[in-house]
mmCIF file of C-alpha atoms in Angstrom:
data_model
loop_
_atom_site.group_PDB
_atom_site.id
_atom_site.type_symbol
_atom_site.label_atom_id
_atom_site.label_comp_id
_atom_site.label_asym_id
_atom_site.label_seq_id
_atom_site.Cartn_x
_atom_site.Cartn_y
_atom_site.Cartn_z
ATOM 1 C CA MET A 1 11.085 -6.765 -2.791
ATOM 2 C CA ILE A 2 9.638 -10.310 -3.866
ATOM 3 C CA GLY A 3 13.177 -10.967 -4.944
ATOM 4 C CA PHE A 4 14.869 -10.213 -1.450
ATOM 5 C CA PHE A 5 11.364 -11.878 0.048
ATOM 6 C CA ILE A 6 12.227 -15.205 -1.438
ATOM 7 C CA LYS A 7 15.968 -15.404 -0.749
ATOM 8 C CA LYS A 8 15.472 -14.362 3.086
ATOM 9 C CA ALA A 9 12.765 -17.027 3.379
ATOM 10 C CA PHE A 10 15.138 -19.580 1.749
ATOM 11 C CA PHE A 11 18.223 -18.272 4.034
ATOM 12 C CA ASP A 12 16.050 -18.371 7.247
ATOM 13 C CA GLY A 13 14.084 -21.811 6.456
ATOM 14 C CA TRP A 14 17.791 -23.335 5.866
ATOM 15 C CA ASP A 15 19.093 -22.196 9.133
ATOM 16 C CA ASN A 16 16.463 -23.452 10.959
ATOM 17 C CA LEU A 17 15.652 -26.747 9.172
ATOM 18 C CA LEU A 18 15.927 -28.939 12.208
ATOM 19 C CA HIS A 19 13.357 -27.007 13.881
ATOM 20 C CA ILE A 20 11.143 -26.622 10.861
ATOM 21 C CA VAL A 21 11.260 -30.259 10.705
ATOM 22 C CA VAL A 22 10.383 -31.248 14.216
ATOM 23 C CA LEU A 23 7.425 -28.857 14.367
ATOM 24 C CA ASN A 24 6.182 -30.060 11.000
ATOM 25 C CA VAL A 25 6.054 -33.742 12.721
ATOM 26 C CA LEU A 26 4.039 -32.184 15.467
ATOM 27 C CA ILE A 27 1.531 -31.193 12.944
ATOM 28 C CA LEU A 28 1.288 -34.041 10.986
ATOM 29 C CA THR A 29 1.217 -36.319 14.649
ATOM 30 C CA VAL A 30 -1.693 -34.044 15.581
ATOM 31 C CA ALA A 31 -3.431 -34.443 12.168
ATOM 32 C CA PHE A 32 -3.362 -38.210 11.672
ATOM 33 C CA GLY A 33 -3.976 -38.499 15.213
ATOM 34 C CA GLY A 34 -7.061 -37.135 15.127
ATOM 35 C CA PHE A 35 -8.199 -38.215 11.511
ATOM 36 C CA PHE A 36 -7.540 -41.538 12.903
ATOM 37 C CA ILE A 37 -9.856 -41.503 15.905
ATOM 38 C CA ALA A 38 -12.237 -39.815 13.892
ATOM 39 C CA GLY A 39 -12.332 -42.431 11.583
ATOM 40 C CA PHE A 40 -12.468 -45.371 13.984
ATOM 41 C CA THR A 41 -15.621 -43.744 15.534
ATOM 42 C CA ALA A 42 -17.080 -42.959 11.804
ATOM 43 C CA GLU A 43 -19.970 -45.278 12.550
ATOM 44 C CA ILE A 44 -21.100 -42.481 15.438
ATOM 45 C CA VAL A 45 -21.170 -39.327 12.979
ATOM 46 C CA PRO A 46 -21.907 -36.790 15.438
ATOM 47 C CA LEU A 47 -18.632 -38.174 17.664
ATOM 48 C CA SER A 48 -16.732 -38.303 14.488
ATOM 49 C CA MET A 49 -17.387 -34.736 13.581
ATOM 50 C CA ALA A 50 -16.882 -33.448 16.777
ATOM 51 C CA LEU A 51 -13.504 -35.041 16.947
ATOM 52 C CA LEU A 52 -12.396 -33.788 13.737
ATOM 53 C CA PHE A 53 -13.772 -30.198 15.127
ATOM 54 C CA VAL A 54 -11.581 -30.575 17.780
ATOM 55 C CA THR A 55 -8.681 -31.639 15.877
ATOM 56 C CA VAL A 56 -8.753 -28.494 13.641
ATOM 57 C CA MET A 57 -9.013 -26.437 16.799
ATOM 58 C CA ILE A 58 -5.801 -27.848 18.176
ATOM 59 C CA GLU A 59 -4.161 -27.541 15.140
ATOM 60 C CA GLY A 60 -4.823 -23.883 15.238
ATOM 61 C CA VAL A 61 -3.592 -23.590 18.645
ATOM 62 C CA PHE A 62 -0.090 -25.282 17.291
ATOM 63 C CA LEU A 63 -0.318 -23.254 13.966
ATOM 64 C CA LEU A 64 -0.348 -20.064 15.757
ATOM 65 C CA ALA A 65 2.275 -20.708 18.050
ATOM 66 C CA ILE A 66 4.531 -22.011 15.562
ATOM 67 C CA SER A 67 3.738 -18.530 13.524
ATOM 68 C CA SER A 68 4.826 -16.888 16.601
ATOM 69 C CA MET A 69 8.347 -18.715 16.635
ATOM 70 C CA MET A 70 8.449 -18.172 12.820
ATOM 71 C CA ALA A 71 8.001 -14.361 13.865
ATOM 72 C CA LYS A 72 10.745 -14.408 16.016
ATOM 73 C CA ILE A 73 13.269 -15.943 13.361
ATOM 74 C CA VAL A 74 11.950 -13.765 10.633
ATOM 75 C CA ASP A 75 13.128 -10.784 13.059
ATOM 76 C CA TYR A 76 16.798 -12.166 13.613
ATOM 77 C CA ARG A 77 16.157 -13.872 16.920
ATOM 78 C CA SER A 78 16.173 -17.620 17.820
ATOM 79 C CA PHE A 79 13.445 -19.574 20.039
ATOM 80 C CA THR A 80 13.617 -22.731 22.156
ATOM 81 C CA PHE A 81 10.904 -25.501 22.388
ATOM 82 C CA ARG A 82 10.309 -24.080 25.788
ATOM 83 C CA ASP A 83 9.678 -20.693 24.102
ATOM 84 C CA PHE A 84 7.200 -22.781 21.867
ATOM 85 C CA ILE A 85 5.333 -24.290 24.738
ATOM 86 C CA SER A 86 5.084 -21.129 26.762
ATOM 87 C CA GLU A 87 3.767 -19.182 23.930
ATOM 88 C CA ILE A 88 0.823 -22.204 23.724
ATOM 89 C CA GLY A 89 -0.192 -20.741 27.114
ATOM 90 C CA LYS A 90 -0.534 -17.191 25.654
ATOM 91 C CA ILE A 91 -2.257 -17.778 22.252
ATOM 92 C CA TRP A 92 -4.357 -20.972 22.563
ATOM 93 C CA LYS A 93 -7.721 -19.289 22.852
ATOM 94 C CA HIS A 94 -6.885 -17.509 19.484
ATOM 95 C CA GLY A 95 -5.486 -20.470 18.081
ATOM 96 C CA ALA A 96 -8.532 -22.760 18.851
ATOM 97 C CA LEU A 97 -11.165 -19.759 17.462
ATOM 98 C CA PHE A 98 -9.061 -19.486 14.553
ATOM 99 C CA GLY A 99 -9.486 -22.961 14.247
ATOM 100 C CA ALA A 100 -12.786 -23.217 14.737
ATOM 101 C CA LEU A 101 -13.444 -20.344 12.136
ATOM 102 C CA ILE A 102 -11.799 -22.498 9.704
ATOM 103 C CA ALA A 103 -13.746 -25.465 10.257
ATOM 104 C CA VAL A 104 -16.829 -23.811 10.291
ATOM 105 C CA LEU A 105 -16.070 -22.180 7.055
ATOM 106 C CA ALA A 106 -14.555 -25.452 5.406
ATOM 107 C CA PHE A 107 -18.064 -27.281 6.329
ATOM 108 C CA VAL A 108 -20.359 -24.574 5.046
ATOM 109 C CA PHE A 109 -18.706 -24.141 1.770
ATOM 110 C CA SER A 110 -18.244 -27.760 1.208
ATOM 111 C CA VAL A 111 -22.112 -28.334 1.751
ATOM 112 C CA THR A 112 -23.489 -25.380 0.257
ATOM 113 C CA LEU A 113 -21.265 -25.118 -3.179
ATOM 114 C CA PRO A 114 -22.229 -28.492 -4.166
ATOM 115 C CA TYR A 115 -25.903 -27.978 -3.009
ATOM 116 C CA TYR A 116 -26.268 -25.011 -5.129
ATOM 117 C CA LEU A 117 -24.531 -26.953 -8.377
ATOM 118 C CA SER A 118 -27.025 -29.623 -7.939
ATOM 119 C CA LEU A 119 -29.898 -27.281 -8.364
ATOM 120 C CA GLY A 120 -29.126 -27.635 -12.344
ATOM 121 C CA ASN A 121 -30.567 -23.738 -12.667
ATOM 122 C CA MET A 122 -28.706 -20.479 -13.546
ATOM 123 C CA ILE A 123 -29.800 -19.213 -10.203
ATOM 124 C CA GLY A 124 -28.118 -22.098 -8.496
ATOM 125 C CA PHE A 125 -25.004 -21.564 -10.916
ATOM 126 C CA ALA A 126 -24.905 -17.929 -9.889
ATOM 127 C CA LEU A 127 -25.277 -18.542 -6.088
ATOM 128 C CA ALA A 128 -22.448 -21.093 -6.335
ATOM 129 C CA MET A 129 -20.058 -18.565 -8.310
ATOM 130 C CA LEU A 130 -20.974 -15.880 -5.575
ATOM 131 C CA LEU A 131 -19.904 -18.370 -3.128
ATOM 132 C CA PHE A 132 -17.016 -19.274 -4.846
ATOM 133 C CA TRP A 133 -15.350 -15.690 -5.030
ATOM 134 C CA VAL A 134 -16.462 -15.118 -1.460
ATOM 135 C CA GLY A 135 -14.462 -18.213 -0.491
ATOM 136 C CA ILE A 136 -11.484 -16.857 -2.707
ATOM 137 C CA ILE A 137 -11.533 -13.544 -1.081
ATOM 138 C CA LEU A 138 -11.659 -15.226 2.522
ATOM 139 C CA LEU A 139 -8.769 -17.609 1.554
ATOM 140 C CA LEU A 140 -6.479 -14.563 0.274
ATOM 141 C CA SER A 141 -7.480 -12.664 3.367
ATOM 142 C CA LEU A 142 -7.429 -15.179 5.913
ATOM 143 C CA GLN A 143 -4.042 -16.291 4.987
ATOM 144 C CA TRP A 144 -2.551 -13.191 6.472
ATOM 145 C CA PHE A 145 -4.299 -13.619 10.236
ATOM 146 C CA LEU A 146 -1.465 -15.780 11.868
ATOM 147 C CA PRO A 147 1.343 -13.555 10.750
ATOM 148 C CA ILE A 148 -0.527 -10.544 11.885
ATOM 149 C CA ARG A 149 -1.470 -11.911 15.162
ATOM 150 C CA SER A 150 2.083 -13.336 15.649
ATOM 151 C CA GLN A 151 3.793 -9.623 14.957
ATOM 152 C CA LEU A 152 1.066 -6.882 15.113
ATOM 153 C CA ASP A 153 -1.945 -7.084 16.938
ATOM 154 C CA ASP A 154 -3.284 -9.458 20.221
ATOM 155 C CA ASN A 155 -7.062 -8.709 19.704
ATOM 156 C CA PHE A 156 -8.759 -11.363 17.687
ATOM 157 C CA MET A 157 -11.517 -9.500 15.837
ATOM 158 C CA LYS A 158 -9.003 -6.845 15.110
ATOM 159 C CA CYS A 159 -6.688 -9.222 13.629
ATOM 160 C CA ILE A 160 -9.627 -10.574 11.267
ATOM 161 C CA LYS A 161 -10.373 -6.980 10.113
ATOM 162 C CA LYS A 162 -6.680 -6.211 9.472
ATOM 163 C CA SER A 163 -6.292 -9.429 7.618
ATOM 164 C CA PHE A 164 -8.879 -8.013 5.049
ATOM 165 C CA ILE A 165 -7.441 -4.981 5.042
ATOM 166 C CA ILE A 166 -3.757 -6.210 4.157
ATOM 167 C CA PHE A 167 -5.497 -8.208 1.297
ATOM 168 C CA PHE A 168 -7.615 -5.342 -0.178
ATOM 169 C CA ASP A 169 -4.472 -2.811 -0.033
ATOM 170 C CA ASN A 170 -1.996 -5.637 -1.149
ATOM 171 C CA SER A 171 -4.323 -7.595 -3.403
ATOM 172 C CA LEU A 172 -1.672 -8.959 -6.246
ATOM 173 C CA PHE A 173 0.589 -9.585 -3.418
ATOM 174 C CA SER A 174 -1.724 -11.368 -1.658
ATOM 175 C CA ILE A 175 -2.210 -13.616 -4.968
ATOM 176 C CA PHE A 176 1.200 -14.077 -5.006
ATOM 177 C CA MET A 177 1.490 -15.197 -1.641
ATOM 178 C CA LEU A 178 -1.155 -17.663 -2.207
ATOM 179 C CA ILE A 179 0.284 -19.219 -5.356
ATOM 180 C CA TYR A 180 3.911 -19.052 -3.388
ATOM 181 C CA SER A 181 2.217 -21.016 -0.707
ATOM 182 C CA LEU A 182 0.655 -23.689 -2.927
ATOM 183 C CA VAL A 183 3.687 -24.432 -4.682
ATOM 184 C CA LEU A 184 5.774 -25.093 -1.585
ATOM 185 C CA PHE A 185 2.473 -27.304 -0.518
ATOM 186 C CA VAL A 186 3.334 -29.247 -3.931
ATOM 187 C CA LEU A 187 6.947 -29.524 -3.048
ATOM 188 C CA SER A 188 6.470 -30.454 0.717
ATOM 189 C CA LEU A 189 4.265 -33.604 -0.798
ATOM 190 C CA PHE A 190 7.334 -34.849 -2.661
ATOM 191 C CA LEU A 191 9.051 -34.303 0.781
ATOM 192 C CA VAL A 192 6.360 -36.234 2.973
ATOM 193 C CA MET A 193 5.476 -32.869 4.389
ATOM 194 C CA LEU A 194 8.531 -32.415 6.453
ATOM 195 C CA VAL A 195 10.218 -29.439 4.532
ATOM 196 C CA PRO A 196 9.173 -26.859 3.961
ATOM 197 C CA GLY A 197 5.474 -28.000 5.069
ATOM 198 C CA PHE A 198 3.183 -25.882 7.109
ATOM 199 C CA THR A 199 5.689 -24.433 9.287
ATOM 200 C CA GLY A 200 7.987 -23.566 5.988
ATOM 201 C CA ILE A 201 4.800 -21.712 4.605
ATOM 202 C CA LEU A 202 3.847 -19.952 7.977
ATOM 203 C CA LEU A 203 7.756 -18.588 7.961
ATOM 204 C CA ALA A 204 7.001 -17.509 4.269
ATOM 205 C CA HIS A 205 3.889 -15.614 5.605
ATOM 206 C CA ASN A 206 5.695 -13.761 8.357
ATOM 207 C CA GLU A 207 8.874 -13.083 6.083
ATOM 208 C CA ALA A 208 6.506 -11.545 3.637
ATOM 209 C CA PHE A 209 4.124 -9.728 6.426
ATOM 210 C CA ARG A 210 7.268 -8.227 8.073
ATOM 211 C CA LEU A 211 8.816 -6.632 4.993
ATOM 212 C CA ARG A 212 5.420 -5.410 3.583
ATOM 213 C CA MET A 213 5.004 -3.449 6.981
ATOM 214 C CA TYR A 214 7.979 -1.492 5.877
ATOM 215 C CA LYS A 215 5.361 -0.064 3.160
ATOM 216 C CA TYR A 216 2.971 1.236 5.934
ATOM 217 C CA ASP A 217 6.053 2.435 8.289
ATOM 218 C CA TRP A 218 7.557 4.657 5.038
ATOM 219 C CA MET A 219 3.955 6.073 4.407
ATOM 220 C CA GLU A 220 3.453 7.065 7.782
ATOM 221 C CA LYS A 221 6.604 9.076 7.741
ATOM 222 C CA ASN A 222 5.491 10.558 4.185
ATOM 223 C CA THR A 223 2.054 11.746 5.011
ATOM 224 C CA ASP A 224 2.596 15.144 3.159
ATOM 225 C CA LEU A 225 2.932 12.715 -0.240
ATOM 226 C CA ASP A 226 -0.339 11.903 -2.054
ATOM 227 C CA PRO A 227 -1.275 8.235 -0.918
ATOM 228 C CA VAL A 228 -2.262 7.251 -4.557
ATOM 229 C CA LYS A 229 1.216 8.538 -5.661
ATOM 230 C CA ALA A 230 3.134 7.020 -2.584
ATOM 231 C CA ARG A 231 1.643 3.705 -2.945
ATOM 232 C CA LYS A 232 3.124 3.448 -6.456
ATOM 233 C CA SER A 233 6.730 4.775 -5.534
ATOM 234 C CA ILE A 234 7.836 2.904 -2.333
ATOM 235 C CA PRO A 235 11.327 2.664 -2.337
ATOM 236 C CA TRP A 236 12.122 -0.913 -1.644
ATOM 237 C CA GLU A 237 15.698 -0.834 -2.295
ATOM 238 C CA GLU A 238 16.140 1.907 0.437
ATOM 239 C CA LEU A 239 13.756 0.314 2.874
ATOM 240 C CA LEU A 240 15.282 -3.214 2.580
ATOM 241 C CA GLU A 241 18.890 -2.013 2.570
ATOM 242 C CA ASP A 242 19.615 -3.055 6.530
ATOM 243 C CA ASP A 243 18.098 -6.350 5.869
ATOM 244 C CA GLU A 244 19.931 -6.717 2.680
ATOM 245 C CA ASP A 245 23.307 -5.935 4.671
ATOM 246 C CA THR A 246 22.137 -7.956 7.562
ATOM 247 C CA VAL A 247 21.079 -11.522 5.580
ATOM 248 C CA GLY A 248 24.270 -10.762 3.135
ATOM 249 C CA HIS A 249 25.245 -13.151 0.245
ATOM 250 C CA ARG A 250 26.187 -16.664 0.652
ATOM 251 C CA SER A 251 27.981 -19.334 -1.953
ATOM 252 C CA PHE A 252 26.561 -22.643 -2.485
ATOM 253 C CA LYS A 253 29.416 -23.975 -0.690
ATOM 254 C CA SER A 254 28.498 -21.960 2.437
ATOM 255 C CA PHE A 255 25.228 -24.007 2.613
ATOM 256 C CA ILE A 256 26.736 -27.353 2.614
ATOM 257 C CA PHE A 257 29.720 -26.679 4.656
ATOM 258 C CA PRO A 258 29.261 -23.321 6.833
ATOM 259 C CA TRP A 259 32.051 -24.078 8.790
ATOM 260 C CA LYS A 260 34.266 -23.574 5.638
ATOM 261 C CA ASP A 261 32.771 -20.551 4.771
#
């Protein structure tokens, strides 16, 4: 399943390269604009912090709208920028809430972790380690929020709950996705965050989530099987057969000169 996921994510990313670049430029523009204004007002700390908070909320709106567009791509559909603008009108509340949640969590962890470590005793170290692992679990779980909201549910709290369910039920795969995302992020740094960037990472997460849902569809159709044994014997080749046929095989030449294929 992982091999096909990487293949499909690359193919879809290549086919929608222009969209990815443009959407990444949008994300970067908002980020740099917000941080520039916040830095310009740095002497007024409350105002600067408020501007940073609003910037993260706006980014949350754009990231959720972009995730919705990536969900279309992974489902073999296309989108226009008019669709993107229309989607913002539908999801802005949840996007802003998600951005606010990330901002609050980042602030809490950035303040409490150094504080506990600065205590210089075993209790402080233990609390810091506990907080660290809580942060890791939150990171591994909340990485699923955007694709869940884009593909599965439009209830904010249910999406949060399902994010944790997906992580705990697919812990190794969630760790793989976090590492995969970090690799894409490092690669993006060399390409000025234009490709694959945050849009490419969201594409990958939507790909992964869509394919992972096949597991639950199959288990719902095979309720007579023992749940523990069923989870260990998911017939991925059978479940991915239609997608394999749709995606097909491409030569290197077809990537560079698709009109000659």
